[in-house]
């Protein structure tokens, strides 16, 4: 067992980013969280366009949730490029950044070909004039090229986009959309598909579960909620994240934190000087860890986007995260995942009324969960109880989202087989086996389908000097903390990486073993 632990920890030194690599990245321009979340704005013109260069080109296009990308190739000395900038920015305002009117559809970028570091990249795309705009799926730009012809290529030049109006008209023609330069947030928003009528929208939620975990982690740090009586709860929840979070980035980031946790937040926290806890070079270095990667949080929601600023969002993302975890645990892990979830919400969900209501439901469970089936259905029923409570309050006060009112879920039209009787919608005659099948599909394979598709499409061979930390991991060695941190790392391995190996073998042999 010790040899297995040592081997896995050695592998992590090449696959994980250490605290030093998080604080001092090799490529400081690669994957900066500010690039997609809060795009820098100049004094004269708003900067909604994402700046690309030879170092971050592949990484940023790989990580974007957008299904389409526009790359403007320009030269900073070109007068026509300077004159075109405000036109391009007008359109970028609609699609880029946390305050985008239509986020997650098009990533609008630019690359300065007059910068010598970008010479080879611009040459690969046969740039013949400035400014030149190319359109295509982000995955097709990654480590790719364009030969200057449209035949057999998914990358196309935008021939007639020299004004904001013409560029947006070209986009609307490609997408069959009707976006306008005067669009405001939540108006004419095609992202706001009702999740009860379009089940495939859940695929977009892979980005929301990343967003939710990152925001939850930021709230914990911002409110200094890691204390001697909450420390073990967070460790237990991180162990579940390492093993079962649907996003590879979040599993990796959770493992980074878990391995270093005891060094950053020791068990004798009560005896540690408070100034030391807030010291960015000491225990406060936990703030330098990015639990789901450097592009998260993005500042907007995909599946969980509400029709108003103050609806859905984080609470929706957190529910999707919990459901996605529940369908991924094995039978022997269901009770541990249940207690980790209950304790985490009770200790760290800062809405007191919501936290207490959830914990009361947890406390009403009289016997441990021995099957994933039971845990999945309990969480589903708990969610419906919360919806039932909130729908009455929101209806009375008018505080709900008019486009996404609380409902007993799933409705008949989304899962007709979930109902034992025809047109039964009040939830008192469910076919629980069918509900379980639906939840496993909805929050399992369907949730990660878009993410996996992007991973496959984006898999390319590139030179190591052009790869970001998020693609291959840092080349810095992982510094293993001493003392009790080794025990935490061992627990993480046993629950995470070792669990994965054991679970695979168990499934092949059709055996089940209990976890401590």
Coordinates of C-alpha atoms in Angstrom, one line a residue:
X1 CA 0.0 0.0 0.0
X2 CA 2.8 2.4 0.9
X3 CA 4.5 1.7 -2.5
X4 CA 1.2 2.4 -4.3
X5 CA 0.9 5.7 -2.4
X6 CA 4.4 6.7 -3.2
X7 CA 3.9 5.9 -6.9
X8 CA 0.7 7.9 -7.1
X9 CA 2.3 10.8 -5.2
X10 CA 5.2 10.7 -7.6
X11 CA 2.8 10.9 -10.6
X12 CA 1.1 13.9 -9.0
X13 CA 4.4 15.8 -9.0
X14 CA 4.1 15.8 -12.8
X15 CA 0.3 16.2 -13.1
X16 CA -0.5 18.6 -10.3
X17 CA 0.3 22.2 -9.7
X18 CA 2.0 22.9 -6.4
X19 CA 1.5 25.9 -4.2
X20 CA 4.6 27.4 -5.7
X21 CA 3.4 26.8 -9.2
X22 CA 0.1 28.4 -8.4
X23 CA 1.8 31.4 -7.0
X24 CA 4.5 31.7 -9.7
X25 CA 3.2 30.2 -12.9
X26 CA 5.7 29.5 -15.7
X27 CA 3.6 31.4 -18.2
X28 CA 2.0 34.3 -16.4
X29 CA -0.1 35.2 -19.4
X30 CA -1.6 31.7 -19.8
X31 CA -5.0 31.0 -18.4
X32 CA -5.3 34.1 -16.3
X33 CA -8.6 34.1 -14.6
X34 CA -9.0 37.8 -15.5
X35 CA -9.0 37.0 -19.2
X36 CA -12.5 35.5 -19.3
X37 CA -14.0 36.8 -16.1
X38 CA -13.1 40.5 -15.9
X39 CA -11.5 41.5 -19.2
X40 CA -9.2 44.5 -18.7
X41 CA -10.6 47.8 -20.0
X42 CA -8.5 50.7 -21.3
X43 CA -9.0 54.3 -20.5
X44 CA -10.3 55.1 -24.0
X45 CA -12.1 52.0 -25.2
X46 CA -13.8 49.2 -23.3
X47 CA -11.6 46.0 -23.6
X48 CA -14.1 43.2 -24.2
X49 CA -11.9 41.4 -26.7
X50 CA -9.6 38.6 -25.4
X51 CA -6.0 39.1 -26.3
X52 CA -4.2 36.0 -27.7
X53 CA -0.6 35.3 -28.3
X54 CA 1.6 32.3 -29.3
X55 CA 1.8 31.2 -25.6
X56 CA -1.9 31.2 -24.6
X57 CA -3.5 30.7 -28.0
X58 CA -4.2 26.9 -27.7
X59 CA -4.9 27.0 -24.0
X60 CA -7.6 29.7 -24.0
X61 CA -9.4 28.3 -27.1
X62 CA -9.4 24.9 -25.5
X63 CA -10.9 26.1 -22.2
X64 CA -13.6 28.3 -23.6
X65 CA -17.2 27.2 -23.2
X66 CA -18.1 29.0 -26.4
X67 CA -19.1 26.9 -29.4
X68 CA -17.7 29.5 -31.9
X69 CA -14.7 31.8 -32.0
X70 CA -13.7 34.8 -34.0
X71 CA -9.9 35.6 -34.2
X72 CA -8.9 39.0 -35.5
X73 CA -5.4 39.1 -36.9
X74 CA -4.1 42.7 -36.8
X75 CA -1.0 44.8 -36.4
X76 CA -0.7 47.5 -33.8
X77 CA 0.9 49.9 -36.3
X78 CA -2.0 49.5 -38.8
X79 CA -4.2 52.6 -39.0
X80 CA -7.2 50.6 -40.4
X81 CA -6.9 48.2 -37.4
X82 CA -7.0 51.1 -34.9
X83 CA -10.1 52.5 -36.7
X84 CA -11.7 49.0 -36.7
X85 CA -11.1 48.4 -33.0
X86 CA -14.2 50.3 -31.6
X87 CA -16.4 48.5 -34.2
X88 CA -15.1 45.1 -33.1
X89 CA -15.5 46.0 -29.5
X90 CA -19.2 46.8 -30.0
X91 CA -19.8 43.3 -31.0
X92 CA -17.5 41.7 -28.5
X93 CA -19.5 43.5 -25.7
X94 CA -22.4 41.1 -26.5
X95 CA -20.5 37.9 -26.2
X96 CA -17.4 38.3 -24.0
X97 CA -16.9 38.8 -20.3
X98 CA -18.9 38.4 -17.1
X99 CA -21.3 41.1 -18.1
X100 CA -21.9 39.7 -21.6
X101 CA -25.4 40.0 -23.0
X102 CA -25.1 36.6 -24.7
X103 CA -22.3 34.7 -23.0
X104 CA -20.9 31.3 -23.9
X105 CA -21.8 31.5 -27.6
X106 CA -18.9 33.2 -29.4
X107 CA -15.4 33.9 -28.0
X108 CA -14.1 37.1 -29.7
X109 CA -10.3 37.4 -29.7
X110 CA -7.5 39.3 -31.3
X111 CA -3.8 38.6 -32.0
X112 CA -1.1 41.1 -32.9
X113 CA 0.8 39.8 -35.8
X114 CA 3.3 42.7 -35.5
X115 CA 4.5 41.1 -32.3
X116 CA 7.4 38.9 -33.3
X117 CA 6.4 36.1 -30.9
X118 CA 3.3 35.7 -32.9
X119 CA 5.0 35.6 -36.4
X120 CA 4.9 31.8 -36.8
X121 CA 1.3 31.6 -35.5
X122 CA 0.0 34.2 -38.0
X123 CA 2.0 32.5 -40.8
X124 CA 0.2 29.2 -40.1
X125 CA -3.2 31.0 -40.9
X126 CA -1.9 32.6 -44.1
X127 CA -2.8 36.2 -43.0
X128 CA -2.6 38.3 -46.1
X129 CA -4.0 41.6 -44.9
X130 CA -5.0 43.5 -41.7
X131 CA -7.4 43.4 -40.1
X132 CA -8.4 39.9 -41.0
X133 CA -11.1 37.9 -39.3
X134 CA -11.4 34.1 -39.1
X135 CA -14.5 32.2 -37.8
X136 CA -14.7 28.6 -36.7
X137 CA -15.1 26.2 -33.8
X138 CA -12.4 26.9 -31.1
X139 CA -11.2 23.3 -31.4
X140 CA -10.3 23.9 -35.1
X141 CA -8.0 26.8 -34.3
X142 CA -6.1 24.8 -31.6
X143 CA -2.7 23.9 -33.0
X144 CA -4.2 24.1 -36.4
X145 CA -3.8 26.1 -39.5
X146 CA -5.7 27.6 -42.4
X147 CA -4.5 27.5 -46.0
X148 CA -6.3 30.5 -47.2
X149 CA -9.0 28.5 -48.9
X150 CA -12.5 27.7 -47.7
X151 CA -12.6 24.2 -49.2
X152 CA -12.8 21.3 -46.7
X153 CA -12.2 23.6 -43.7
X154 CA -14.4 24.6 -40.8
X155 CA -12.4 27.9 -40.5
X156 CA -13.8 30.6 -42.7
X157 CA -12.8 34.2 -43.3
X158 CA -15.3 36.9 -42.6
X159 CA -15.3 38.9 -45.8
X160 CA -17.8 41.6 -45.0
X161 CA -17.5 42.6 -41.3
X162 CA -15.8 46.0 -41.5
X163 CA -18.4 47.7 -39.3
X164 CA -20.1 46.4 -36.2
X165 CA -23.4 46.2 -38.0
X166 CA -22.0 44.2 -40.9
X167 CA -20.1 41.9 -38.6
X168 CA -23.2 41.2 -36.4
X169 CA -25.2 40.6 -39.6
X170 CA -22.7 38.0 -40.7
X171 CA -22.9 36.3 -37.3
X172 CA -26.6 36.2 -37.4
X173 CA -26.6 34.7 -40.8
X174 CA -24.2 31.9 -39.7
X175 CA -26.2 31.1 -36.5
X176 CA -29.7 31.8 -37.7
X177 CA -30.0 34.3 -34.9
X178 CA -31.3 37.9 -34.5
X179 CA -28.8 39.5 -32.1
X180 CA -28.7 43.3 -32.1
X181 CA -26.1 45.9 -31.0
X182 CA -28.6 47.4 -28.6
X183 CA -29.4 44.1 -26.9
X184 CA -29.4 44.2 -23.2
X185 CA -28.8 41.4 -20.7
X186 CA -31.6 38.8 -20.5
X187 CA -33.5 40.4 -23.4
X188 CA -33.9 38.2 -26.5
X189 CA -31.5 35.8 -24.8
X190 CA -31.4 32.4 -26.6
X191 CA -29.4 30.9 -23.8
X192 CA -32.5 31.0 -21.6
X193 CA -33.9 27.7 -22.8
X194 CA -36.2 26.2 -20.2
X195 CA -34.4 23.2 -18.7
X196 CA -37.8 21.4 -18.5
X197 CA -38.3 21.4 -22.2
X198 CA -34.7 20.8 -23.5
X199 CA -33.0 18.0 -21.6
X200 CA -29.7 18.4 -23.5
X201 CA -29.2 21.8 -22.0
X202 CA -27.8 20.0 -18.9
X203 CA -24.6 19.4 -21.0
X204 CA -23.8 23.1 -20.6
X205 CA -23.9 22.7 -16.8
X206 CA -20.5 21.1 -16.7
X207 CA -19.1 24.6 -16.6
X208 CA -21.6 25.6 -13.9
X209 CA -20.5 22.8 -11.5
X210 CA -16.9 24.2 -11.9
X211 CA -18.2 27.7 -11.3
X212 CA -20.2 26.6 -8.2
X213 CA -17.3 24.8 -6.5
X214 CA -15.0 27.7 -7.2
X215 CA -17.4 30.3 -5.8
X216 CA -18.1 28.1 -2.7
X217 CA -14.4 27.8 -2.1
X218 CA -14.0 31.6 -2.5
X219 CA -16.8 32.2 0.0
X220 CA -15.2 29.9 2.5
X221 CA -11.9 31.8 2.3
X222 CA -13.5 35.3 2.1
X223 CA -15.5 34.7 5.3
X224 CA -12.6 32.9 7.0
X225 CA -14.8 29.8 7.6
X226 CA -12.0 27.3 8.0
X227 CA -11.7 26.8 11.8
X228 CA -10.9 24.0 14.1
X229 CA -14.5 22.8 14.2
X230 CA -15.0 23.0 10.4
X231 CA -11.6 21.8 9.2
X232 CA -12.4 18.1 9.2
X233 CA -15.7 18.8 7.3
X234 CA -13.9 20.6 4.5
X235 CA -11.3 17.8 4.3
X236 CA -14.0 15.2 4.0
X237 CA -15.8 17.1 1.3
X238 CA -12.5 17.7 -0.7
X239 CA -12.0 13.9 -0.6
X240 CA -15.3 13.5 -2.3
X241 CA -14.3 16.1 -4.9
X242 CA -11.1 14.4 -5.6
X243 CA -12.9 11.1 -6.4
X244 CA -16.1 12.2 -7.9
X245 CA -16.3 15.7 -9.2
X246 CA -17.4 15.5 -12.9
X247 CA -14.7 18.0 -14.0
X248 CA -11.1 16.7 -14.3
X249 CA -9.9 20.2 -13.5
X250 CA -11.8 20.3 -10.2
X251 CA -10.6 16.9 -9.2
X252 CA -7.0 17.9 -9.9
X253 CA -7.4 21.2 -8.0
X254 CA -9.1 19.5 -5.1
X255 CA -6.2 17.0 -4.9
X256 CA -3.7 19.9 -4.9
X257 CA -5.4 21.5 -1.9
X258 CA -5.9 18.3 0.0
X259 CA -2.3 17.3 -0.3
X260 CA -1.1 20.7 1.0
X261 CA -3.9 21.3 3.4
X262 CA -2.3 20.3 6.7
X263 CA 0.7 22.5 5.8
X264 CA -1.6 25.4 5.2
X265 CA -4.2 24.9 7.9
X266 CA -2.7 22.6 10.6
X267 CA -4.8 20.7 13.1
X268 CA -3.7 23.0 15.9
X269 CA -5.2 26.1 14.3
X270 CA -6.3 27.6 17.6
X271 CA -2.7 28.1 18.6
X272 CA -1.7 29.7 15.3
X273 CA -1.3 33.5 15.2
X274 CA -4.2 35.1 13.2
X275 CA -1.7 37.3 11.3
X276 CA 0.0 34.2 10.1
X277 CA -3.2 32.7 8.8
X278 CA -3.8 35.8 6.7
X279 CA -0.2 35.9 5.5
X280 CA -0.1 35.2 1.8
X281 CA 3.3 33.5 2.1
X282 CA 2.2 31.4 5.1
X283 CA -1.1 29.6 5.9
X284 CA -3.0 32.1 3.8
X285 CA -1.3 30.7 0.7
X286 CA -4.4 28.6 0.3
X287 CA -5.8 31.5 -1.5
X288 CA -3.3 31.0 -4.3
X289 CA -4.8 27.6 -5.2
X290 CA -7.3 27.5 -8.0
X291 CA -9.6 24.6 -7.2
X292 CA -11.0 24.3 -10.8
X293 CA -8.3 25.9 -12.8
X294 CA -7.2 29.4 -13.7
X295 CA -10.2 30.3 -16.0
X296 CA -12.7 29.7 -13.3
X297 CA -14.8 31.5 -12.1
X298 CA -15.8 32.9 -15.5
X299 CA -18.3 35.2 -14.0
X300 CA -21.4 33.9 -15.8
X301 CA -23.6 30.8 -15.8
X302 CA -24.6 28.6 -18.7
X303 CA -27.3 26.1 -17.7
X304 CA -28.0 27.9 -14.5
X305 CA -28.4 31.4 -15.9
X306 CA -31.5 33.1 -14.7
X307 CA -33.7 35.6 -16.5
X308 CA -32.8 38.2 -13.9
X309 CA -29.5 39.0 -12.2
X310 CA -30.6 37.8 -8.7
X311 CA -32.1 34.4 -9.7
X312 CA -30.7 30.9 -10.1
X313 CA -26.9 31.1 -10.6
X314 CA -24.9 29.8 -7.6
X315 CA -27.7 28.0 -5.8
X316 CA -28.7 26.2 -9.1
X317 CA -25.0 25.3 -9.7
X318 CA -24.6 24.0 -6.2
X319 CA -27.6 21.7 -6.6
X320 CA -26.3 20.4 -9.9
X321 CA -23.0 19.7 -8.3
X322 CA -24.5 17.7 -5.5
X323 CA -26.7 15.7 -7.9
X324 CA -23.7 15.0 -10.1
X325 CA -21.7 13.7 -7.1
X326 CA -24.5 11.5 -5.9
X327 CA -24.8 9.5 -9.2
X328 CA -21.0 9.0 -9.3
X329 CA -20.4 7.3 -5.9
X330 CA -20.4 3.6 -5.5
X331 CA -22.7 1.7 -3.1
X332 CA -20.0 1.5 -0.4
X333 CA -19.3 5.2 -0.6
X334 CA -22.9 6.4 -0.4
X335 CA -23.1 7.0 3.3
X336 CA -19.7 8.8 3.4
X337 CA -20.8 11.0 0.5
X338 CA -24.1 11.7 2.3
X339 CA -22.5 12.8 5.5
X340 CA -19.9 14.9 3.7
X341 CA -22.7 16.7 1.7
X342 CA -24.8 17.3 4.8
X343 CA -21.9 18.6 6.9
X344 CA -20.6 20.8 4.1
X345 CA -23.9 22.5 3.6
X346 CA -24.5 22.9 7.3
X347 CA -21.0 24.4 8.0
X348 CA -20.3 26.3 4.8
X349 CA -23.5 27.3 3.0
X350 CA -23.8 30.9 4.3
X351 CA -27.6 31.2 3.8
X352 CA -28.7 30.3 7.4
X353 CA -32.3 29.4 6.7
X354 CA -31.4 27.2 3.7
X355 CA -28.6 25.6 5.5
X356 CA -30.7 24.7 8.5
X357 CA -33.6 23.4 6.5
X358 CA -31.2 21.1 4.5
X359 CA -29.5 19.9 7.7
X360 CA -32.9 19.2 9.3
X361 CA -33.7 16.9 6.3
X362 CA -30.3 15.2 6.8
X363 CA -31.0 14.7 10.5
X364 CA -34.3 13.0 9.8
X365 CA -32.5 10.1 8.1
X366 CA -32.6 7.2 10.6
X367 CA -30.5 4.6 8.9
X368 CA -27.3 4.7 6.8
X369 CA -27.4 4.6 3.0
X370 CA -26.0 1.3 1.8
X371 CA -26.8 1.9 -1.9
X372 CA -26.1 4.7 -4.4
X373 CA -29.7 4.3 -5.5
X374 CA -31.0 5.4 -2.0
X375 CA -28.6 8.3 -1.7
X376 CA -29.5 9.6 -5.2
X377 CA -33.2 9.4 -4.5
X378 CA -32.9 11.0 -1.1
X379 CA -31.1 14.0 -2.5
X380 CA -33.7 14.3 -5.3
X381 CA -36.6 14.2 -2.8
X382 CA -34.8 16.7 -0.6
X383 CA -34.4 19.1 -3.6
X384 CA -38.1 18.8 -4.3
X385 CA -39.0 19.5 -0.7
X386 CA -36.9 22.7 -1.0
X387 CA -38.6 23.6 -4.2
X388 CA -42.0 23.0 -2.6
X389 CA -41.1 25.3 0.3
X390 CA -39.7 28.0 -1.9
X391 CA -42.4 28.0 -4.6
X392 CA -45.0 29.1 -2.1
X393 CA -42.8 31.9 -0.7
X394 CA -41.7 33.1 -4.1
X395 CA -45.2 33.1 -5.5
X396 CA -46.5 35.1 -2.5
X397 CA -43.6 37.7 -2.6
X398 CA -43.0 37.7 -6.4
X399 CA -39.3 37.0 -5.9
X400 CA -39.0 34.0 -8.2
X401 CA -37.6 33.8 -11.7
X402 CA -40.6 34.2 -14.0
X403 CA -38.9 32.1 -16.7
X404 CA -37.8 29.4 -14.3
X405 CA -40.4 29.1 -11.5
X406 CA -39.8 26.4 -8.9
X407 CA -41.5 23.1 -9.8
X408 CA -41.7 19.5 -8.6
X409 CA -39.0 17.9 -10.7
X410 CA -38.7 16.3 -13.2
X411 CA -42.0 17.2 -14.9
X412 CA -43.9 14.6 -16.9
X413 CA -42.8 16.0 -20.3
X414 CA -39.1 15.6 -19.3
X415 CA -39.4 12.1 -17.9
X416 CA -42.8 10.6 -18.6
X417 CA -41.6 7.2 -17.4
X418 CA -40.8 8.6 -14.0
X419 CA -44.6 8.7 -13.2
X420 CA -46.4 5.5 -12.3
X421 CA -49.7 7.0 -13.4
X422 CA -50.5 9.0 -16.5
X423 CA -50.3 12.8 -16.0
X424 CA -49.4 12.4 -12.4
X425 CA -47.4 15.6 -11.6
X426 CA -47.6 16.1 -7.9
X427 CA -44.9 13.6 -7.0
X428 CA -46.9 11.2 -4.9
X429 CA -46.9 8.4 -7.4
X430 CA -43.4 8.2 -8.6
X431 CA -41.7 5.2 -10.2
X432 CA -38.5 5.4 -8.2
X433 CA -36.5 3.0 -10.3
X434 CA -37.3 5.1 -13.4
X435 CA -36.5 8.3 -11.5
X436 CA -33.1 6.8 -10.5
X437 CA -32.4 5.9 -14.1
X438 CA -33.3 9.4 -15.3
X439 CA -31.1 11.0 -12.6
X440 CA -28.1 8.8 -13.4
X441 CA -28.4 9.7 -17.1
X442 CA -29.2 13.4 -16.6
X443 CA -26.5 14.2 -14.1
X444 CA -24.1 11.5 -15.3
X445 CA -23.4 10.9 -19.0
X446 CA -25.5 13.8 -20.3
X447 CA -23.9 16.3 -17.9
X448 CA -20.4 15.6 -19.1
X449 CA -21.1 14.9 -22.8
X450 CA -20.3 18.4 -24.0
X451 CA -17.2 18.5 -21.9
X452 CA -15.9 15.2 -23.2
X453 CA -16.6 16.1 -26.7
X454 CA -14.5 19.3 -26.3
X455 CA -11.7 17.2 -24.7
X456 CA -11.6 14.8 -27.7
X457 CA -11.8 17.6 -30.3
X458 CA -9.1 19.6 -28.5
X459 CA -6.6 16.8 -28.1
X460 CA -3.5 17.8 -30.1
X461 CA 0.2 17.4 -30.0
X462 CA 2.0 20.7 -29.4
X463 CA 5.5 21.8 -28.3
X464 CA 5.9 21.9 -24.6
X465 CA 7.0 25.5 -24.7
X466 CA 3.6 26.5 -26.0
X467 CA 1.6 24.5 -23.5
X468 CA -0.1 26.0 -20.5
X469 CA -0.1 24.6 -17.0
X470 CA -3.7 23.6 -17.3
X471 CA -2.9 21.3 -20.3
X472 CA 0.0 19.4 -18.9
X473 CA 0.6 20.6 -15.4
X474 CA 3.5 22.5 -13.9
X475 CA 7.0 21.3 -14.3
X476 CA 7.8 22.4 -10.8
X477 CA 8.0 19.4 -8.3
X478 CA 5.3 19.1 -5.8
X479 CA 6.6 19.8 -2.3
X480 CA 5.1 17.2 0.0
X481 CA 4.2 18.6 3.5
X482 CA 5.4 16.8 6.5
X483 CA 3.7 15.5 9.6
X484 CA -0.1 15.1 9.6
X485 CA -0.3 16.3 6.0
X486 CA 1.1 12.9 4.9
X487 CA -1.8 11.2 6.6
X488 CA -4.2 13.5 4.8
X489 CA -2.5 12.9 1.5
X490 CA -2.7 9.1 2.2
X491 CA -6.4 9.5 3.0
X492 CA -6.9 11.4 -0.2
X493 CA -5.1 8.8 -2.2
X494 CA -7.1 6.0 -0.6
X495 CA -10.4 7.7 -1.3
X496 CA -9.4 9.2 -4.6
X497 CA -6.8 7.6 -6.9
X498 CA -6.7 4.2 -5.1
X499 CA -10.5 4.2 -4.9
X500 CA -10.6 4.6 -8.6
X501 CA -8.2 1.6 -9.2
X502 CA -9.9 -0.6 -6.7
X503 CA -13.4 0.3 -7.9
X504 CA -12.5 -0.6 -11.5
X505 CA -11.2 -3.9 -10.4
X506 CA -14.2 -4.5 -8.2
X507 CA -16.6 -3.8 -11.1
X508 CA -14.8 -6.1 -13.4
X509 CA -15.0 -8.9 -10.8
X510 CA -18.6 -7.9 -9.9
X511 CA -17.6 -7.5 -6.2
X512 CA -18.4 -4.8 -3.7
X513 CA -16.2 -3.8 -0.8
X514 CA -17.0 -1.4 2.0
X515 CA -15.1 1.8 2.6
X516 CA -14.1 2.9 6.0

